[in-house]
Amino acid sequence: MRRIVITVGESHVDHDPEVVVETFLGSCVGLACYDPIRRVGGLIHMLLPEGTRERARDRPCAYVQSGIPSLLARLEDLGAERKSLRAYLAGGARICAVQGEIDLHIGLRNVLAVKALLEELAIPLEMVETGGQFGRTMRLFIADGRVEVVSFSAGGQRSGAATQFSGLSEAELRQVIGELKPASRIALAALESARDPAASFHSIERLVVQDQVLTASLFKLVNSAWYGLPHKLGRISESLVYLGLEGFRKLVLQSCLHTFYARRLSGYAMEEGVLFEHALGCARIAEMLAEKSGVVEREDAYLAGLVHDIGKVVLERCASARIPALVDLMLSRNLFFYEAEKKMLGLDHGQAGALLAAEWRLAPHLAEAIRLHHDPAAALTDDLRLVAVIHLADHICNTCGIGISLSTGTNPLNTQALAVLRLNTASIEEILNAIPARLAF
Ligand SMILES: [Fe+2]
Ligand SMILES: [Fe+2]
């Protein structure tokens, strides 16, 4: 089997029976169309019902109105016949745990738009798995047109295990935190040097190449699908020219964190690379929110977005086996996910991340944004703005299905975060519309 993963605003069509097309959905909708006679099928991941003319032209698959016609045209190019097509719809969750003004009903609007368009096109819907407050994985098997939808609802992950409240011991936590080594001295010096507009590209290159691990990981990342560059880069100076100083700093930061984020976090139901995708998405959206609100430094927002869920790496190492019981606890006591973490483990992933941030000597306001990103009401006034940015960016990522996990949709949205940033629902919809296809730069 060959697994092809598509993300927001992408589609894939195929006739290779070895291919399985897969996507992760929050309030976005996934539509699979399959012609059982020609054995040709495709899957599309759509973000909103419709976009402006320019956005729909640049990213047709992000929108229902332009995405479905584009998917059908590609299927027909591969030999599918419109009259034989069967459709399967999933996603459209309401990724918002409390009623608030930010609830744009995006999930429901997406579902209604798809149903109306399919009816107009006379394509029968064989399966509909939409709504709820949880993310889903949707898979289309090209061999036989089978569609599989795995929900990340806590119910789907229940273990039935008896609930234990022992909490993690400080020694366990300290040991794991000690094992997670921060960036090398050279990576930190490179970040500092790339902040100086007077620094020459040559001097930064000379510095970076002293650290072979950093150099290798920089190239691995910049030449990966995350960046999607038209040609491979082979020298640090080339990357600097291509990305600019700001882009290069982001690349160094991403490389430092990639080793922690790339792995599968089975406890949180996150496949390989999903936490990295979530971190990139949150960092990028946090930066956009900082720019729009004008009350938070862009670079702070970017870094806080990158590291906000680092505590999941800590808790996965300490307690992944206890997470199914934690989910049972959340359901039986009607708790939010972070509250269930606190009850079951003694701390939530925000607090675990803040401990790691302190160990890594990150600035206190960054540690605070990590600690309180699910509970911004607890932030002190001075720190509230950055906390609000990360809280909202995380929520927008979940809305779009960027790196969803077991906890997606199971934490509350604090609408005060919008007021603190002097933003409204229209500005959030503008940000949703402007999320780039490539999150890395
Ligand atoms: Fe989180
Ligand atoms: Fe998150």
CSV table of C-alpha atoms and ligand atoms in Angstrom, one decimal:
chain,number,residue,atom,x,y,z
A,1,MET,CA,0.0,0.0,0.0
A,2,ARG,CA,1.2,3.5,-0.8
A,3,ARG,CA,-0.2,6.1,1.6
A,4,ILE,CA,-0.7,9.6,0.2
A,5,VAL,CA,-1.6,12.3,2.8
A,6,ILE,CA,-3.3,15.4,1.7
A,7,THR,CA,-3.9,18.5,3.8
A,8,VAL,CA,-6.1,21.6,3.7
A,9,GLY,CA,-6.8,22.9,0.2
A,10,GLU,CA,-5.4,19.8,-1.5
A,11,SER,CA,-6.8,17.0,-3.5
A,12,HIS,CA,-5.5,13.8,-5.0
A,13,VAL,CA,-6.9,11.5,-7.7
A,14,ASP,CA,-5.5,8.1,-8.7
A,15,HIS,CA,-6.2,4.8,-10.4
A,16,ASP,CA,-3.3,2.9,-8.8
A,17,PRO,CA,-4.9,0.1,-6.6
A,18,GLU,CA,-2.0,0.3,-4.3
A,19,VAL,CA,-2.8,3.8,-3.2
A,20,VAL,CA,-4.7,4.9,-0.1
A,21,VAL,CA,-5.4,8.6,0.0
A,22,GLU,CA,-5.8,10.0,3.5
A,23,THR,CA,-6.6,13.3,5.3
A,24,PHE,CA,-7.2,14.7,8.8
A,25,LEU,CA,-10.4,16.8,9.2
A,26,GLY,CA,-11.6,19.2,11.8
A,27,SER,CA,-14.4,21.5,10.6
A,28,CYS,CA,-13.1,21.2,7.1
A,29,VAL,CA,-14.9,18.6,4.9
A,30,GLY,CA,-13.3,15.7,3.0
A,31,LEU,CA,-15.1,14.5,0.0
A,32,ALA,CA,-14.2,11.2,-1.7
A,33,CYS,CA,-15.6,10.4,-5.2
A,34,TYR,CA,-15.2,7.0,-6.7
A,35,ASP,CA,-16.1,5.4,-10.0
A,36,PRO,CA,-16.5,1.7,-9.2
A,37,ILE,CA,-16.5,0.6,-12.9
A,38,ARG,CA,-13.2,2.3,-13.9
A,39,ARG,CA,-11.8,2.0,-10.4
A,40,VAL,CA,-10.7,5.7,-10.3
A,41,GLY,CA,-11.1,7.8,-7.3
A,42,GLY,CA,-10.1,11.0,-5.5
A,43,LEU,CA,-10.2,12.8,-2.2
A,44,ILE,CA,-10.4,16.5,-1.6
A,45,HIS,CA,-10.0,18.5,1.7
A,46,MET,CA,-12.0,21.7,1.7
A,47,LEU,CA,-11.7,24.6,4.2
A,48,LEU,CA,-14.7,26.9,3.5
A,49,PRO,CA,-17.8,26.9,1.3
A,50,GLU,CA,-16.4,29.6,-1.0
A,51,GLY,CA,-13.5,32.0,-1.3
A,52,THR,CA,-12.9,35.3,-3.0
A,53,ARG,CA,-12.3,35.1,-6.8
A,54,GLU,CA,-8.5,35.4,-6.4
A,55,ARG,CA,-8.3,32.9,-3.5
A,56,ALA,CA,-10.5,30.4,-5.4
A,57,ARG,CA,-8.2,30.8,-8.5
A,58,ASP,CA,-5.0,30.3,-6.4
A,59,ARG,CA,-6.3,27.5,-4.3
A,60,PRO,CA,-9.4,26.0,-5.8
A,61,CYS,CA,-9.4,22.9,-3.6
A,62,ALA,CA,-9.7,25.0,-0.4
A,63,TYR,CA,-13.3,25.9,-1.3
A,64,VAL,CA,-16.4,23.7,-1.9
A,65,GLN,CA,-17.6,25.8,-4.9
A,66,SER,CA,-14.4,25.6,-6.8
A,67,GLY,CA,-12.9,22.4,-5.3
A,68,ILE,CA,-15.6,19.9,-6.3
A,69,PRO,CA,-15.6,20.9,-10.0
A,70,SER,CA,-11.8,20.8,-10.0
A,71,LEU,CA,-11.9,17.3,-8.4
A,72,LEU,CA,-14.5,16.1,-11.0
A,73,ALA,CA,-12.5,17.4,-13.9
A,74,ARG,CA,-9.3,15.6,-12.7
A,75,LEU,CA,-11.3,12.3,-12.2
A,76,GLU,CA,-12.7,12.6,-15.7
A,77,ASP,CA,-9.2,13.2,-17.1
A,78,LEU,CA,-8.3,9.8,-15.5
A,79,GLY,CA,-11.3,8.1,-17.2
A,80,ALA,CA,-14.0,8.3,-14.6
A,81,GLU,CA,-17.6,8.9,-15.8
A,82,ARG,CA,-19.7,11.4,-14.0
A,83,LYS,CA,-22.8,9.2,-14.0
A,84,SER,CA,-21.0,6.3,-12.3
A,85,LEU,CA,-19.5,8.4,-9.4
A,86,ARG,CA,-20.4,7.8,-5.8
A,87,ALA,CA,-19.6,10.3,-3.1
A,88,TYR,CA,-18.6,10.0,0.5
A,89,LEU,CA,-18.5,13.0,2.9
A,90,ALA,CA,-16.9,13.4,6.3
A,91,GLY,CA,-15.7,16.2,8.6
A,92,GLY,CA,-17.6,19.4,9.2
A,93,ALA,CA,-17.1,19.1,13.0
A,94,ARG,CA,-18.0,21.9,15.3
A,95,ILE,CA,-14.5,22.4,16.7
A,96,CYS,CA,-15.6,24.7,19.6
A,97,ALA,CA,-16.4,23.3,23.0
A,98,VAL,CA,-18.3,26.3,24.3
A,99,GLN,CA,-20.8,28.5,22.6
A,100,GLY,CA,-19.2,31.8,21.8
A,101,GLU,CA,-19.2,34.5,19.2
A,102,ILE,CA,-16.2,32.9,17.4
A,103,ASP,CA,-18.4,29.9,16.4
A,104,LEU,CA,-18.7,30.6,12.7
A,105,HIS,CA,-20.5,27.3,12.1
A,106,ILE,CA,-17.9,26.6,9.4
A,107,GLY,CA,-18.4,22.8,9.7
A,108,LEU,CA,-22.1,23.0,9.1
A,109,ARG,CA,-21.8,25.6,6.4
A,110,ASN,CA,-19.3,23.3,4.6
A,111,VAL,CA,-21.5,20.3,4.8
A,112,LEU,CA,-24.6,22.1,3.5
A,113,ALA,CA,-22.6,23.6,0.6
A,114,VAL,CA,-21.3,20.1,-0.4
A,115,LYS,CA,-24.7,18.5,-0.2
A,116,ALA,CA,-26.3,21.3,-2.3
A,117,LEU,CA,-23.6,21.1,-5.0
A,118,LEU,CA,-23.7,17.3,-5.2
A,119,GLU,CA,-27.5,17.4,-5.6
A,120,GLU,CA,-27.2,19.9,-8.4
A,121,LEU,CA,-24.6,17.6,-10.1
A,122,ALA,CA,-26.8,14.5,-9.5
A,123,ILE,CA,-23.9,12.6,-7.7
A,124,PRO,CA,-25.3,10.3,-5.0
A,125,LEU,CA,-23.9,10.6,-1.5
A,126,GLU,CA,-23.3,7.0,-0.2
A,127,MET,CA,-22.0,8.0,3.2
A,128,VAL,CA,-22.1,11.0,5.4
A,129,GLU,CA,-20.1,11.2,8.7
A,130,THR,CA,-20.2,14.8,9.7
A,131,GLY,CA,-20.7,17.1,12.7
A,132,GLY,CA,-19.8,16.3,16.3
A,133,GLN,CA,-17.0,18.1,18.2
A,134,PHE,CA,-14.0,16.0,17.2
A,135,GLY,CA,-11.6,15.5,14.3
A,136,ARG,CA,-11.5,12.6,12.0
A,137,THR,CA,-9.2,10.7,9.7
A,138,MET,CA,-10.7,9.9,6.3
A,139,ARG,CA,-9.1,7.3,4.0
A,140,LEU,CA,-10.0,6.3,0.4
A,141,PHE,CA,-8.8,2.9,-0.9
A,142,ILE,CA,-8.3,3.3,-4.6
A,143,ALA,CA,-8.4,-0.5,-5.1
A,144,ASP,CA,-12.1,-0.9,-4.3
A,145,GLY,CA,-13.4,2.6,-3.4
A,146,ARG,CA,-13.8,1.7,0.3
A,147,VAL,CA,-13.9,4.8,2.5
A,148,GLU,CA,-12.8,4.5,6.2
A,149,VAL,CA,-13.5,7.3,8.7
A,150,VAL,CA,-11.9,7.1,12.1
A,151,SER,CA,-13.2,9.6,14.6
A,152,PHE,CA,-10.9,11.2,17.2
A,153,SER,CA,-13.9,11.4,19.4
A,154,ALA,CA,-13.0,10.3,22.9
A,155,GLY,CA,-15.6,7.6,22.5
A,156,GLY,CA,-13.7,6.0,19.7
A,157,GLN,CA,-10.6,5.8,21.8
A,158,ARG,CA,-12.1,4.4,25.0
A,159,SER,CA,-10.3,1.7,26.8
A,160,GLY,CA,-12.8,0.8,29.4
A,161,ALA,CA,-9.8,0.7,31.9
A,162,ALA,CA,-10.5,1.6,35.5
A,163,THR,CA,-9.7,5.2,36.2
A,164,GLN,CA,-6.6,5.8,38.3
A,165,PHE,CA,-5.6,9.2,39.7
A,166,SER,CA,-2.0,8.7,40.7
A,167,GLY,CA,-0.5,11.7,39.0
A,168,LEU,CA,3.1,11.7,37.7
A,169,SER,CA,5.9,11.9,40.2
A,170,GLU,CA,8.3,14.8,40.0
A,171,ALA,CA,11.2,12.4,39.5
A,172,GLU,CA,9.5,10.9,36.4
A,173,LEU,CA,8.9,14.3,35.0
A,174,ARG,CA,12.4,15.6,35.8
A,175,GLN,CA,14.0,12.6,34.2
A,176,VAL,CA,12.1,13.1,30.9
A,177,ILE,CA,12.6,16.8,30.8
A,178,GLY,CA,16.4,16.2,31.4
A,179,GLU,CA,16.4,13.9,28.4
A,180,LEU,CA,14.9,16.5,26.0
A,181,LYS,CA,18.0,18.5,25.2
A,182,PRO,CA,17.5,22.1,23.9
A,183,ALA,CA,19.2,23.6,20.9
A,184,SER,CA,22.9,23.5,20.5
A,185,ARG,CA,25.1,26.5,21.4
A,186,ILE,CA,25.8,27.0,17.7
A,187,ALA,CA,22.1,26.9,16.8
A,188,LEU,CA,21.5,29.7,19.4
A,189,ALA,CA,24.4,31.7,18.1
A,190,ALA,CA,23.1,31.3,14.5
A,191,LEU,CA,19.7,32.6,15.6
A,192,GLU,CA,21.3,35.5,17.3
A,193,SER,CA,23.5,36.2,14.3
A,194,ALA,CA,20.6,36.0,11.8
A,195,ARG,CA,18.8,38.7,13.9
A,196,ASP,CA,21.6,41.2,13.0
A,197,PRO,CA,20.8,42.8,9.7
A,198,ALA,CA,24.5,43.7,9.4
A,199,ALA,CA,25.7,40.1,9.6
A,200,SER,CA,27.0,38.7,6.4
A,201,PHE,CA,25.6,35.5,4.9
A,202,HIS,CA,29.1,34.1,4.8
A,203,SER,CA,29.7,34.6,8.6
A,204,ILE,CA,26.4,32.9,9.4
A,205,GLU,CA,27.3,30.0,7.1
A,206,ARG,CA,30.7,29.7,8.8
A,207,LEU,CA,29.0,29.5,12.1
A,208,VAL,CA,26.3,27.0,11.2
A,209,VAL,CA,28.6,24.5,9.4
A,210,GLN,CA,30.5,24.0,12.7
A,211,ASP,CA,27.5,22.0,13.9
A,212,GLN,CA,27.1,19.0,11.6
A,213,VAL,CA,23.9,17.8,13.2
A,214,LEU,CA,22.2,21.2,12.8
A,215,THR,CA,23.5,21.5,9.2
A,216,ALA,CA,22.1,18.1,8.3
A,217,SER,CA,18.8,18.8,9.9
A,218,LEU,CA,18.5,22.3,8.2
A,219,PHE,CA,19.0,20.7,4.8
A,220,LYS,CA,16.7,17.8,5.5
A,221,LEU,CA,14.0,20.3,6.4
A,222,VAL,CA,14.4,22.9,3.8
A,223,ASN,CA,14.6,20.3,1.0
A,224,SER,CA,11.5,18.4,2.4
A,225,ALA,CA,7.9,18.5,1.2
A,226,TRP,CA,7.2,21.0,4.1
A,227,TYR,CA,9.0,23.7,2.0
A,228,GLY,CA,8.1,22.4,-1.4
A,229,LEU,CA,10.9,24.3,-3.1
A,230,PRO,CA,11.3,24.0,-6.9
A,231,HIS,CA,14.9,22.9,-6.6
A,232,LYS,CA,17.1,21.4,-3.8
A,233,LEU,CA,19.3,23.8,-1.8
A,234,GLY,CA,22.8,22.6,-1.1
A,235,ARG,CA,24.5,25.4,0.7
A,236,ILE,CA,23.6,27.4,3.8
A,237,SER,CA,24.3,30.7,2.0
A,238,GLU,CA,21.8,29.6,-0.7
A,239,SER,CA,19.1,29.0,1.9
A,240,LEU,CA,19.9,32.5,3.4
A,241,VAL,CA,19.4,34.1,0.0
A,242,TYR,CA,16.3,32.1,-0.7
A,243,LEU,CA,14.6,32.5,2.7
A,244,GLY,CA,16.0,35.9,3.8
A,245,LEU,CA,17.3,36.4,7.4
A,246,GLU,CA,13.8,36.1,9.0
A,247,GLY,CA,13.0,32.9,7.0
A,248,PHE,CA,16.4,31.4,7.9
A,249,ARG,CA,15.8,32.1,11.6
A,250,LYS,CA,12.5,30.2,11.3
A,251,LEU,CA,14.2,27.4,9.6
A,252,VAL,CA,16.8,27.1,12.4
A,253,LEU,CA,14.0,27.2,15.1
A,254,GLN,CA,12.0,24.5,13.2
A,255,SER,CA,15.1,22.4,12.9
A,256,CYS,CA,15.8,22.6,16.6
A,257,LEU,CA,12.3,21.4,17.3
A,258,HIS,CA,11.8,19.0,14.5
A,259,THR,CA,13.5,16.1,16.2
A,260,PHE,CA,11.0,16.3,19.1
A,261,TYR,CA,8.0,16.8,16.8
A,262,ALA,CA,8.6,14.4,14.0
A,263,ARG,CA,7.8,11.2,15.9
A,264,ARG,CA,4.4,9.6,16.3
A,265,LEU,CA,2.7,10.4,19.6
A,266,SER,CA,0.5,7.4,20.0
A,267,GLY,CA,-1.0,8.5,23.3
A,268,TYR,CA,-2.4,11.6,21.7
A,269,ALA,CA,-3.3,9.7,18.5
A,270,MET,CA,-0.9,11.8,16.4
A,271,GLU,CA,0.7,10.1,13.5
A,272,GLU,CA,4.3,10.8,12.5
A,273,GLY,CA,4.8,14.5,11.6
A,274,VAL,CA,1.4,15.6,12.8
A,275,LEU,CA,2.6,17.5,15.8
A,276,PHE,CA,5.2,19.3,13.6
A,277,GLU,CA,2.4,20.2,11.1
A,278,HIS,CA,0.4,21.5,14.0
A,279,ALA,CA,3.3,23.5,15.4
A,280,LEU,CA,4.1,25.1,12.0
A,281,GLY,CA,0.4,25.9,11.5
A,282,CYS,CA,0.0,27.4,14.9
A,283,ALA,CA,3.3,29.4,14.6
A,284,ARG,CA,2.2,30.8,11.2
A,285,ILE,CA,-1.3,31.7,12.3
A,286,ALA,CA,0.0,33.2,15.6
A,287,GLU,CA,2.2,35.4,13.5
A,288,MET,CA,-0.7,36.5,11.4
A,289,LEU,CA,-2.8,37.2,14.5
A,290,ALA,CA,0.1,39.3,16.0
A,291,GLU,CA,0.3,41.3,12.8
A,292,LYS,CA,-3.4,41.9,12.6
A,293,SER,CA,-3.8,42.8,16.3
A,294,GLY,CA,-0.6,44.8,16.5
A,295,VAL,CA,-0.3,44.1,20.2
A,296,VAL,CA,2.2,41.2,20.2
A,297,GLU,CA,5.7,40.9,18.7
A,298,ARG,CA,5.5,38.8,15.6
A,299,GLU,CA,8.6,36.8,16.5
A,300,ASP,CA,7.3,36.0,20.0
A,301,ALA,CA,4.1,34.8,18.5
A,302,TYR,CA,5.9,32.6,16.0
A,303,LEU,CA,8.1,31.0,18.6
A,304,ALA,CA,5.3,30.5,21.1
A,305,GLY,CA,3.2,28.9,18.4
A,306,LEU,CA,6.0,26.5,17.5
A,307,VAL,CA,6.5,25.4,21.1
A,308,HIS,CA,3.0,25.7,22.6
A,309,ASP,CA,2.3,21.9,22.6
A,310,ILE,CA,5.9,20.7,23.4
A,311,GLY,CA,4.4,19.5,26.7
A,312,LYS,CA,2.7,16.7,24.7
A,313,VAL,CA,6.1,15.3,23.9
A,314,VAL,CA,6.9,15.3,27.7
A,315,LEU,CA,3.6,13.7,28.7
A,316,GLU,CA,3.7,11.2,25.9
A,317,ARG,CA,7.1,10.0,27.2
A,318,CYS,CA,5.9,9.8,30.8
A,319,ALA,CA,2.3,8.7,30.5
A,320,SER,CA,1.1,7.6,27.0
A,321,ALA,CA,-0.3,4.4,28.4
A,322,ARG,CA,-2.5,6.3,30.8
A,323,ILE,CA,-4.2,8.5,28.1
A,324,PRO,CA,-7.0,6.1,27.2
A,325,ALA,CA,-8.1,6.1,30.9
A,326,LEU,CA,-7.7,9.9,30.9
A,327,VAL,CA,-10.2,10.0,28.0
A,328,ASP,CA,-12.7,7.8,30.0
A,329,LEU,CA,-12.3,10.2,32.9
A,330,MET,CA,-13.0,13.2,30.6
A,331,LEU,CA,-16.2,11.6,29.3
A,332,SER,CA,-17.5,10.3,32.6
A,333,ARG,CA,-16.9,13.6,34.5
A,334,ASN,CA,-17.7,15.9,31.6
A,335,LEU,CA,-14.3,17.5,31.7
A,336,PHE,CA,-12.2,19.4,29.1
A,337,PHE,CA,-9.2,17.5,27.9
A,338,TYR,CA,-6.7,19.6,29.7
A,339,GLU,CA,-8.7,19.3,32.9
A,340,ALA,CA,-8.7,15.5,32.6
A,341,GLU,CA,-4.9,15.7,32.1
A,342,LYS,CA,-4.6,17.7,35.3
A,343,LYS,CA,-6.8,15.2,37.3
A,344,MET,CA,-5.2,12.1,35.9
A,345,LEU,CA,-1.5,13.1,35.7
A,346,GLY,CA,-1.3,16.0,38.1
A,347,LEU,CA,-0.6,18.5,35.4
A,348,ASP,CA,-1.7,19.3,31.8
A,349,HIS,CA,0.5,19.4,28.7
A,350,GLY,CA,0.7,23.2,29.0
A,351,GLN,CA,2.2,23.0,32.5
A,352,ALA,CA,4.5,20.2,31.4
A,353,GLY,CA,5.7,22.3,28.4
A,354,ALA,CA,6.3,25.3,30.7
A,355,LEU,CA,8.6,23.2,32.9
A,356,LEU,CA,10.5,22.2,29.8
A,357,ALA,CA,10.6,25.9,28.7
A,358,ALA,CA,12.1,26.9,32.0
A,359,GLU,CA,14.7,24.2,31.8
A,360,TRP,CA,15.6,25.4,28.3
A,361,ARG,CA,15.7,29.0,29.7
A,362,LEU,CA,13.1,30.4,27.3
A,363,ALA,CA,11.8,33.8,28.2
A,364,PRO,CA,9.1,33.8,31.0
A,365,HIS,CA,6.4,35.2,28.8
A,366,LEU,CA,6.9,32.3,26.3
A,367,ALA,CA,6.7,29.8,29.1
A,368,GLU,CA,3.5,31.5,30.3
A,369,ALA,CA,2.0,31.2,26.8
A,370,ILE,CA,2.8,27.5,26.7
A,371,ARG,CA,1.5,27.0,30.3
A,372,LEU,CA,-1.9,28.7,29.7
A,373,HIS,CA,-2.7,28.2,26.1
A,374,HIS,CA,-5.8,26.2,27.0
A,375,ASP,CA,-6.7,28.4,30.0
A,376,PRO,CA,-6.0,32.0,29.1
A,377,ALA,CA,-8.3,33.4,31.8
A,378,ALA,CA,-5.6,32.4,34.3
A,379,ALA,CA,-3.0,34.6,32.7
A,380,LEU,CA,-1.7,37.7,34.4
A,381,THR,CA,-2.6,40.9,32.5
A,382,ASP,CA,0.9,41.5,31.1
A,383,ASP,CA,1.1,38.1,29.6
A,384,LEU,CA,-2.5,37.8,28.4
A,385,ARG,CA,-1.9,39.1,24.9
A,386,LEU,CA,0.6,36.5,23.9
A,387,VAL,CA,-1.5,33.8,25.6
A,388,ALA,CA,-4.6,35.0,23.8
A,389,VAL,CA,-2.7,34.8,20.4
A,390,ILE,CA,-1.6,31.2,21.0
A,391,HIS,CA,-5.0,30.2,22.3
A,392,LEU,CA,-6.7,31.6,19.2
A,393,ALA,CA,-4.1,30.3,16.8
A,394,ASP,CA,-4.5,26.8,18.3
A,395,HIS,CA,-8.3,27.0,17.9
A,396,ILE,CA,-8.0,28.1,14.3
A,397,CYS,CA,-5.6,25.2,13.6
A,398,ASN,CA,-8.1,22.8,15.1
A,399,THR,CA,-10.9,24.4,13.0
A,400,CYS,CA,-8.9,23.8,9.9
A,401,GLY,CA,-7.8,20.3,10.9
A,402,ILE,CA,-4.1,21.4,10.9
A,403,GLY,CA,-2.5,18.6,12.9
A,404,ILE,CA,-5.5,17.3,14.7
A,405,SER,CA,-5.2,14.9,17.6
A,406,LEU,CA,-7.2,13.1,20.3
A,407,SER,CA,-7.6,16.4,22.1
A,408,THR,CA,-8.9,18.4,19.1
A,409,GLY,CA,-12.3,19.9,19.9
A,410,THR,CA,-12.1,18.8,23.5
A,411,ASN,CA,-10.8,22.0,24.9
A,412,PRO,CA,-12.9,25.1,25.4
A,413,LEU,CA,-12.5,28.4,23.4
A,414,ASN,CA,-12.3,31.5,25.6
A,415,THR,CA,-13.9,34.3,23.6
A,416,GLN,CA,-12.2,36.9,25.8
A,417,ALA,CA,-9.1,36.1,23.7
A,418,LEU,CA,-10.7,37.9,20.7
A,419,ALA,CA,-11.5,41.0,22.8
A,420,VAL,CA,-8.0,41.2,24.2
A,421,LEU,CA,-6.6,41.2,20.7
A,422,ARG,CA,-9.3,43.7,19.5
A,423,LEU,CA,-10.3,41.2,16.8
A,424,ASN,CA,-13.7,40.1,15.7
A,425,THR,CA,-15.1,37.1,13.8
A,426,ALA,CA,-14.6,38.9,10.4
A,427,SER,CA,-10.8,39.1,11.1
A,428,ILE,CA,-10.7,35.4,12.0
A,429,GLU,CA,-12.4,34.6,8.7
A,430,GLU,CA,-9.9,36.8,6.9
A,431,ILE,CA,-7.1,34.8,8.6
A,432,LEU,CA,-8.8,31.5,7.6
A,433,ASN,CA,-8.8,32.7,4.0
A,434,ALA,CA,-5.2,33.8,4.1
A,435,ILE,CA,-3.6,30.6,5.5
A,436,PRO,CA,-0.9,29.6,3.0
A,437,ALA,CA,-0.8,26.2,1.4
A,438,ARG,CA,2.8,25.8,2.6
A,439,LEU,CA,3.0,26.4,6.3
A,440,ALA,CA,6.8,26.3,6.7
A,441,PHE,CA,7.7,29.7,5.4
B,1,FE,FE,-2.4,22.2,23.5
B,2,FE,FE,-2.2,22.9,20.0
